[in-house]
JSON list of C-alpha atoms in Angstrom, two decimals:
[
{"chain": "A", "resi": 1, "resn": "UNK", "atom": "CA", "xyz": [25.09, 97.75, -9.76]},
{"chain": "A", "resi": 2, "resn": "UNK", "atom": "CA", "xyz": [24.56, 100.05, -12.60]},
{"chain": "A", "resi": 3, "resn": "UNK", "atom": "CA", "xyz": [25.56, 98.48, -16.22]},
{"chain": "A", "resi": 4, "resn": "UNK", "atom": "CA", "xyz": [27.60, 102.21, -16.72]},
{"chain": "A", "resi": 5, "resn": "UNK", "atom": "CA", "xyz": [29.70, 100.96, -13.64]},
{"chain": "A", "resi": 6, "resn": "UNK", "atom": "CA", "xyz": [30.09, 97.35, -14.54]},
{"chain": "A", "resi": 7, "resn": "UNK", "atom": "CA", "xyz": [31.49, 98.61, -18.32]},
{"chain": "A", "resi": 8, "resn": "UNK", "atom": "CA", "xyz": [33.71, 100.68, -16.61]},
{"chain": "A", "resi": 9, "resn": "UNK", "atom": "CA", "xyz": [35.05, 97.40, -14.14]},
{"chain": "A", "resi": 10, "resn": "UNK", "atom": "CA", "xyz": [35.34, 95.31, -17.18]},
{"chain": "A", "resi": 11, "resn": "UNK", "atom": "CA", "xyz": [37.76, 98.25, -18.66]},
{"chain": "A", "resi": 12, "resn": "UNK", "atom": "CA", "xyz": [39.40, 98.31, -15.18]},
{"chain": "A", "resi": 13, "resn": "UNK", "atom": "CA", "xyz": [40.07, 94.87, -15.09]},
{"chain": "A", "resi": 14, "resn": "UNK", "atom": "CA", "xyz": [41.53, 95.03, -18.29]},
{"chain": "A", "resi": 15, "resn": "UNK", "atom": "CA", "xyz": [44.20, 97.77, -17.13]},
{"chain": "A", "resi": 16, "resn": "UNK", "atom": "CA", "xyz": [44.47, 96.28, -14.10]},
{"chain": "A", "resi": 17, "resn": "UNK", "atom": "CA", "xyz": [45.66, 92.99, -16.30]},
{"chain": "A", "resi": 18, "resn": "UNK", "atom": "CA", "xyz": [47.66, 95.00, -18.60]},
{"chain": "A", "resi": 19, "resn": "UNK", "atom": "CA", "xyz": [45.68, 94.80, -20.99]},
{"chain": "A", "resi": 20, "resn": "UNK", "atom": "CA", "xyz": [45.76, 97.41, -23.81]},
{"chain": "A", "resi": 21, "resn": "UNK", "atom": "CA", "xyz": [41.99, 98.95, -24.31]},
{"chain": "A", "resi": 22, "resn": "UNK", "atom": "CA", "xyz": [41.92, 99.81, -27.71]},
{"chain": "A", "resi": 23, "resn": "UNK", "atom": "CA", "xyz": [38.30, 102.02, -28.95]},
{"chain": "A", "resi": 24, "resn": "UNK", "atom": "CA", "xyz": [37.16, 98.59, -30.15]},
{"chain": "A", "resi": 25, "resn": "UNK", "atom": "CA", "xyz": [37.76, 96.99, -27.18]},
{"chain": "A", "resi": 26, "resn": "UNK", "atom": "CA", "xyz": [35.97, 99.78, -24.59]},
{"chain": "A", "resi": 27, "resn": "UNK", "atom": "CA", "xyz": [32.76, 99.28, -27.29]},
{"chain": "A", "resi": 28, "resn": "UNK", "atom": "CA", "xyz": [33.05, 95.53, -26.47]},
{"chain": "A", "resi": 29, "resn": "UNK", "atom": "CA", "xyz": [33.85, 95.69, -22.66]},
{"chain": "A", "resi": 30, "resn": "UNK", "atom": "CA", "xyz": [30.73, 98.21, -22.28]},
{"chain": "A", "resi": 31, "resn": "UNK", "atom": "CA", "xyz": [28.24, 95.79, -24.50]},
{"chain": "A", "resi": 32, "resn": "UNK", "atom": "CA", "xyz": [29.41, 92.93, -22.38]},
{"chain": "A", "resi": 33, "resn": "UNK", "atom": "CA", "xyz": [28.97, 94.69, -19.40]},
{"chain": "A", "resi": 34, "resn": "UNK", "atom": "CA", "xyz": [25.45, 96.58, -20.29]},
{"chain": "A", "resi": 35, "resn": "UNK", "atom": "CA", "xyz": [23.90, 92.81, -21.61]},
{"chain": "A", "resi": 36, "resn": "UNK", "atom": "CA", "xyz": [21.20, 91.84, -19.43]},
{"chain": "A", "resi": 37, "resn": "UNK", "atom": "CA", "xyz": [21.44, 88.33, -20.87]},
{"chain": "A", "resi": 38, "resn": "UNK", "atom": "CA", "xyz": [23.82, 86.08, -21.44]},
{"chain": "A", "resi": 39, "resn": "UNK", "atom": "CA", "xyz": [24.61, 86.48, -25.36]},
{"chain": "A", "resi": 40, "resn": "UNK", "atom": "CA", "xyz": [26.76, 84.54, -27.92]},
{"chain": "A", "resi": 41, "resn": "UNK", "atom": "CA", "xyz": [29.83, 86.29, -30.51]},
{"chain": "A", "resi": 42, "resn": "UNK", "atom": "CA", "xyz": [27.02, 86.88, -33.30]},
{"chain": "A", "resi": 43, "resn": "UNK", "atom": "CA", "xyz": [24.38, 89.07, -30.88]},
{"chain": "A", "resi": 44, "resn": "UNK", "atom": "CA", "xyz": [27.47, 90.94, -29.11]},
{"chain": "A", "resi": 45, "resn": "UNK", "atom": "CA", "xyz": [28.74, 91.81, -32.53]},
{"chain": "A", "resi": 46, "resn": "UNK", "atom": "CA", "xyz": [25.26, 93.10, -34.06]},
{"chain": "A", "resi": 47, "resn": "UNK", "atom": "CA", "xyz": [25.33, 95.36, -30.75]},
{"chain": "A", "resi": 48, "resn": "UNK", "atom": "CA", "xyz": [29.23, 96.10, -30.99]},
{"chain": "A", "resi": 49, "resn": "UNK", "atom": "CA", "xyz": [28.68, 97.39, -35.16]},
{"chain": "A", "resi": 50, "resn": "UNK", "atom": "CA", "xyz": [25.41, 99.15, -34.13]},
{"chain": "A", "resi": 51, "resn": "UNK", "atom": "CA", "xyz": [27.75, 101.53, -31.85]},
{"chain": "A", "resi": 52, "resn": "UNK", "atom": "CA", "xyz": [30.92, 101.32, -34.23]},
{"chain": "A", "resi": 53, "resn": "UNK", "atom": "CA", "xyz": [30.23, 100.12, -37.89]},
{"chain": "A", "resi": 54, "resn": "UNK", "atom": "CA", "xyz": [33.88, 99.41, -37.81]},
{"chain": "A", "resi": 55, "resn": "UNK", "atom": "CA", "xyz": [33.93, 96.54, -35.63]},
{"chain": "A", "resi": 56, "resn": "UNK", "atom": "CA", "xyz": [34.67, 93.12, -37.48]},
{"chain": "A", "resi": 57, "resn": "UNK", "atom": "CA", "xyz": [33.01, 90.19, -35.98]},
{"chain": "A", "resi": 58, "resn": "UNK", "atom": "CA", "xyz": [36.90, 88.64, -35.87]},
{"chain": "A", "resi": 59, "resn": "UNK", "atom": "CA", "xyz": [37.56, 91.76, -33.60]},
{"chain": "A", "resi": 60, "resn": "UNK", "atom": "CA", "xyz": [34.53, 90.33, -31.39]},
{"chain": "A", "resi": 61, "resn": "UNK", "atom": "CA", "xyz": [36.35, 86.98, -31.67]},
{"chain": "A", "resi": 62, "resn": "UNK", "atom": "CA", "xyz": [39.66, 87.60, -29.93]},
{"chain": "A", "resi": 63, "resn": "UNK", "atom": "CA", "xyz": [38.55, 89.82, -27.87]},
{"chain": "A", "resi": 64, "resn": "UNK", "atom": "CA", "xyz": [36.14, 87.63, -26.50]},
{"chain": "A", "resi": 65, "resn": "UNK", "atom": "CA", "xyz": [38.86, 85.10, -26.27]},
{"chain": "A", "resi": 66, "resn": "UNK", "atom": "CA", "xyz": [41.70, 87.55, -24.71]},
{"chain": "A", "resi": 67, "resn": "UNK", "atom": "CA", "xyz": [38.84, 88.60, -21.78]},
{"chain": "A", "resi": 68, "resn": "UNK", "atom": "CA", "xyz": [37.86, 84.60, -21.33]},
{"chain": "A", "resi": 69, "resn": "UNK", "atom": "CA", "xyz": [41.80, 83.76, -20.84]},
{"chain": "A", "resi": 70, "resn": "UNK", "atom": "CA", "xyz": [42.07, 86.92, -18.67]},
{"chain": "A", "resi": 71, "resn": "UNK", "atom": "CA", "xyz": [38.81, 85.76, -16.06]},
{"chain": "A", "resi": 72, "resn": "UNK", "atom": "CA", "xyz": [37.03, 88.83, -17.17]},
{"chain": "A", "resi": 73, "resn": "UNK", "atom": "CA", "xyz": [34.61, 87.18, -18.50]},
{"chain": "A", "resi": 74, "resn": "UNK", "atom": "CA", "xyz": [33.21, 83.25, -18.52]},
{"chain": "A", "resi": 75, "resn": "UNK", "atom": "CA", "xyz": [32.14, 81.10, -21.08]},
{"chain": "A", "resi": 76, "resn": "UNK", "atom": "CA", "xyz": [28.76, 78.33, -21.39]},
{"chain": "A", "resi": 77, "resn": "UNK", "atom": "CA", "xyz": [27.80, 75.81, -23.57]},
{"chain": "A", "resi": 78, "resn": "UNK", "atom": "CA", "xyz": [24.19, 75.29, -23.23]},
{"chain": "A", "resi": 79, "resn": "UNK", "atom": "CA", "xyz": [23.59, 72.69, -25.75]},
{"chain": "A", "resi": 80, "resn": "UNK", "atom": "CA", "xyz": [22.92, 74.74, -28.65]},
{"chain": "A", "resi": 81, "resn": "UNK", "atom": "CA", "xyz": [25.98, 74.99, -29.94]},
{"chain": "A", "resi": 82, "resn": "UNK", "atom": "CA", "xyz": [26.92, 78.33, -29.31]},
{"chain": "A", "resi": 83, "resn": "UNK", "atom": "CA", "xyz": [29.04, 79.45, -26.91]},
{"chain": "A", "resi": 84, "resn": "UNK", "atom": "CA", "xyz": [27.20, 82.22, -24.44]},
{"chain": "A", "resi": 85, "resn": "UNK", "atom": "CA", "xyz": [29.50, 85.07, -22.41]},
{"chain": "A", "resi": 86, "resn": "UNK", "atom": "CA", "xyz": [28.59, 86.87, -19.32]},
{"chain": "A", "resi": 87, "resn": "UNK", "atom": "CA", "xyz": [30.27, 89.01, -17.46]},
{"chain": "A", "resi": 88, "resn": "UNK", "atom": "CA", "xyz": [32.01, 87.17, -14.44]},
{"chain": "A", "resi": 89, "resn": "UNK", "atom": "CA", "xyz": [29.80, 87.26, -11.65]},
{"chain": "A", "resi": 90, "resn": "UNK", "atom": "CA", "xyz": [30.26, 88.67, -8.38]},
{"chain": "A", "resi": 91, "resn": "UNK", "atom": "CA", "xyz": [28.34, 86.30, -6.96]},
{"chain": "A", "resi": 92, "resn": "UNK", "atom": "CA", "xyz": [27.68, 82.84, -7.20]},
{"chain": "A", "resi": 93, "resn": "UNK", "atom": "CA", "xyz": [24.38, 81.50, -9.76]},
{"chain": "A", "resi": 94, "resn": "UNK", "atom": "CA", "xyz": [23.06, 79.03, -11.58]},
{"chain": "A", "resi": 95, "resn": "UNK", "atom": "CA", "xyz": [21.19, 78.72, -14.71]},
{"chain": "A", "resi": 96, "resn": "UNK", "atom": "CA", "xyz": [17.86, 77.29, -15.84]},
{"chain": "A", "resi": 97, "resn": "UNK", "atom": "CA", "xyz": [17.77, 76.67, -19.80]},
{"chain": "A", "resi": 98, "resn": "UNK", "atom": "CA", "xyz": [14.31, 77.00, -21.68]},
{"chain": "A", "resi": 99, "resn": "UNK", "atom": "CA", "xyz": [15.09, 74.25, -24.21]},
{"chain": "A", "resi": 100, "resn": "UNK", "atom": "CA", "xyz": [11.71, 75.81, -26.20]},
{"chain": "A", "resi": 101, "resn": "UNK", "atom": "CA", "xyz": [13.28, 79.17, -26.39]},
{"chain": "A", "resi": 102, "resn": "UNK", "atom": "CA", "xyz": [16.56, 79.09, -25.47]},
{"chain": "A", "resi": 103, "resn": "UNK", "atom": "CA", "xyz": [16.43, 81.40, -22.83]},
{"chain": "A", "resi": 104, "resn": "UNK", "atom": "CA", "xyz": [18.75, 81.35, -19.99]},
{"chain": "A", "resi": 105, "resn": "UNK", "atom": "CA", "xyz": [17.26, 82.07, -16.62]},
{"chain": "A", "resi": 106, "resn": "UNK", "atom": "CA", "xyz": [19.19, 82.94, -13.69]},
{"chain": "A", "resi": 107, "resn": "UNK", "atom": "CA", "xyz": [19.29, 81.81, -10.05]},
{"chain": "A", "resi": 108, "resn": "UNK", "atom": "CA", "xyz": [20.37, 81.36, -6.51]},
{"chain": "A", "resi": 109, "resn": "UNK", "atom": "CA", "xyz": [19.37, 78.20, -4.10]},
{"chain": "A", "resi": 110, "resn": "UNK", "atom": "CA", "xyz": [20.73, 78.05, -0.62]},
{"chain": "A", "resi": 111, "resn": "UNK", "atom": "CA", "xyz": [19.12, 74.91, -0.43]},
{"chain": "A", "resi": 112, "resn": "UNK", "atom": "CA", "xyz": [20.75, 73.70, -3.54]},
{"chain": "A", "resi": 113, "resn": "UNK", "atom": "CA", "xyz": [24.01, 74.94, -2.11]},
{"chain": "A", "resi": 114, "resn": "UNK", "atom": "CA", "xyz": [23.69, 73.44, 0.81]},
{"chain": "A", "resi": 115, "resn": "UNK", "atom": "CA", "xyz": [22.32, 70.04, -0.89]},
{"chain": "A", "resi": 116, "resn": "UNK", "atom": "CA", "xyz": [25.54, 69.89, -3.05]},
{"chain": "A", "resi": 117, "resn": "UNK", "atom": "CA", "xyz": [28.15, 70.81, -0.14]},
{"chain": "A", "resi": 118, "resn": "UNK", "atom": "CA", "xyz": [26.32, 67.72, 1.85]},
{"chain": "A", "resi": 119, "resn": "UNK", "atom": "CA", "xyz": [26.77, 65.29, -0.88]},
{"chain": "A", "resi": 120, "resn": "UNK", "atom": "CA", "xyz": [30.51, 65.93, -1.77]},
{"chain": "A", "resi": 121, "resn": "UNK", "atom": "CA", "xyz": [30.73, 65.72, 2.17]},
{"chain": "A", "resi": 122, "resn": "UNK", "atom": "CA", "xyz": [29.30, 62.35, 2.46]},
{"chain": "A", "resi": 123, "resn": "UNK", "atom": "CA", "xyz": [31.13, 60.82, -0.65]},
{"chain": "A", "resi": 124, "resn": "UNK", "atom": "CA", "xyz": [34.17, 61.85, 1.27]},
{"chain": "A", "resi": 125, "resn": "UNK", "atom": "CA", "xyz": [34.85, 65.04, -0.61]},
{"chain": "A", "resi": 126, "resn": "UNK", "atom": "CA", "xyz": [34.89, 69.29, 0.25]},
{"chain": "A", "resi": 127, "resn": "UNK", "atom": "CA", "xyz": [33.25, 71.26, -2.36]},
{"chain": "A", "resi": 128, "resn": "UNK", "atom": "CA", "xyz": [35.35, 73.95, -4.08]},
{"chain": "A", "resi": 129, "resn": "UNK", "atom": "CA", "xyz": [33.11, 74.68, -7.49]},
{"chain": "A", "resi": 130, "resn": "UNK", "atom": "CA", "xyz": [30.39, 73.97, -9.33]},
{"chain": "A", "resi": 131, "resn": "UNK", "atom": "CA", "xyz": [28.35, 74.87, -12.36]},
{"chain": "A", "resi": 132, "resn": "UNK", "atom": "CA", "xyz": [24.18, 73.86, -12.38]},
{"chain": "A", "resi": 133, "resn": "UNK", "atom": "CA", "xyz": [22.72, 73.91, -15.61]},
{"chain": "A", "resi": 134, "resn": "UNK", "atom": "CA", "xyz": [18.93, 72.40, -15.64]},
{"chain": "A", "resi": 135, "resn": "UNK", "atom": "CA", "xyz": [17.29, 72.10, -18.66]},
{"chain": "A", "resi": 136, "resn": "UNK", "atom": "CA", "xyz": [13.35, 72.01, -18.99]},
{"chain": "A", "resi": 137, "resn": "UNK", "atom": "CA", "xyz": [10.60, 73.22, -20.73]},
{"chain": "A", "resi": 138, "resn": "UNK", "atom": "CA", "xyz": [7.61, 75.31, -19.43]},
{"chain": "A", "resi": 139, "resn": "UNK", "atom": "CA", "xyz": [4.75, 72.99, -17.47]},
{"chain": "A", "resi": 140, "resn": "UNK", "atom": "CA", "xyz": [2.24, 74.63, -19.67]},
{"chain": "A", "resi": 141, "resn": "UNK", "atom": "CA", "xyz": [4.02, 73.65, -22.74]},
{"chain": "A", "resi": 142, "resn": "UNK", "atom": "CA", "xyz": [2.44, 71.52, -25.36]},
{"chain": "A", "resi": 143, "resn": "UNK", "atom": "CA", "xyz": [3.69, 68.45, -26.26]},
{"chain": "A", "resi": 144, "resn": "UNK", "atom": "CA", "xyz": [4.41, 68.28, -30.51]},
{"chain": "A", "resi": 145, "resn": "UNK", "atom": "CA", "xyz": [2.31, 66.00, -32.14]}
]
């Protein structure tokens, strides 16, 4: 899906929620939307006020906010103690966290779908949601001394 389109769902959910889409808002629905990662208040707001100067990083704030409390978008916490945003996804995925780096890899399993569904089934249980996080480092990464 182009990132043009997906800034233009994001605005459409918005409407569609009754929200009211303010300049400000469209500037921060579009950045969310056009992010190919999954980025924290700070990094949206350096892109927001590099396409609006006007933008205050409290705007960024409550927005962020009103679209997490409308499902627009969803919120992570992958131990580094800042909260990360994406875009909610159309389909299901999981993350893999590069403790060294911090960057946040993306990812489907069947197998690990399949693997979870089976367990909740034989501890008596149906599977309705989940959310994978594995952390790790790179297997050529050096050990500090």
């Amino acid at each position: 899906m182009a990132t043009a389109t997906k800034g233009k769902d994001i605005e459409a959910l918005c409407a569609s929620k009754g929200m009211r889409m303010t300049e400000q808002r469209r500037v921060i629905a579009r950045t969310l939307a056009s992010a190919e990662d999954n980025r924290d208040v700070e990094e949206l707001y350096r892109r927001c006020s590099a396409i609006d100067d006007r933008i205050s990083i409290s705007t960024v704030y409550r927005t962020v906010k009103l679209f997490e409390d409308a499902g627009i978008i969803e919120r992570h916490d992958f131990r580094d103690g800042r909260a990360r945003y994406e875009q909610m996804p159309d389909t299901h995925h999981d993350h893999l966290i590069n403790l060294r780096t911090g960057e946040v890899i993306e990812f489907q399993s069947e197998e690990i779908e399949r693997l979870q569904a089976e367990i909740a089934r034989q501890l008596g249980y149906k599977l309705v949601d989940h959310r994978l996080e594995l952390y790790a480092v790179p297997l050529e990464d050096k050990p500090k001394r």
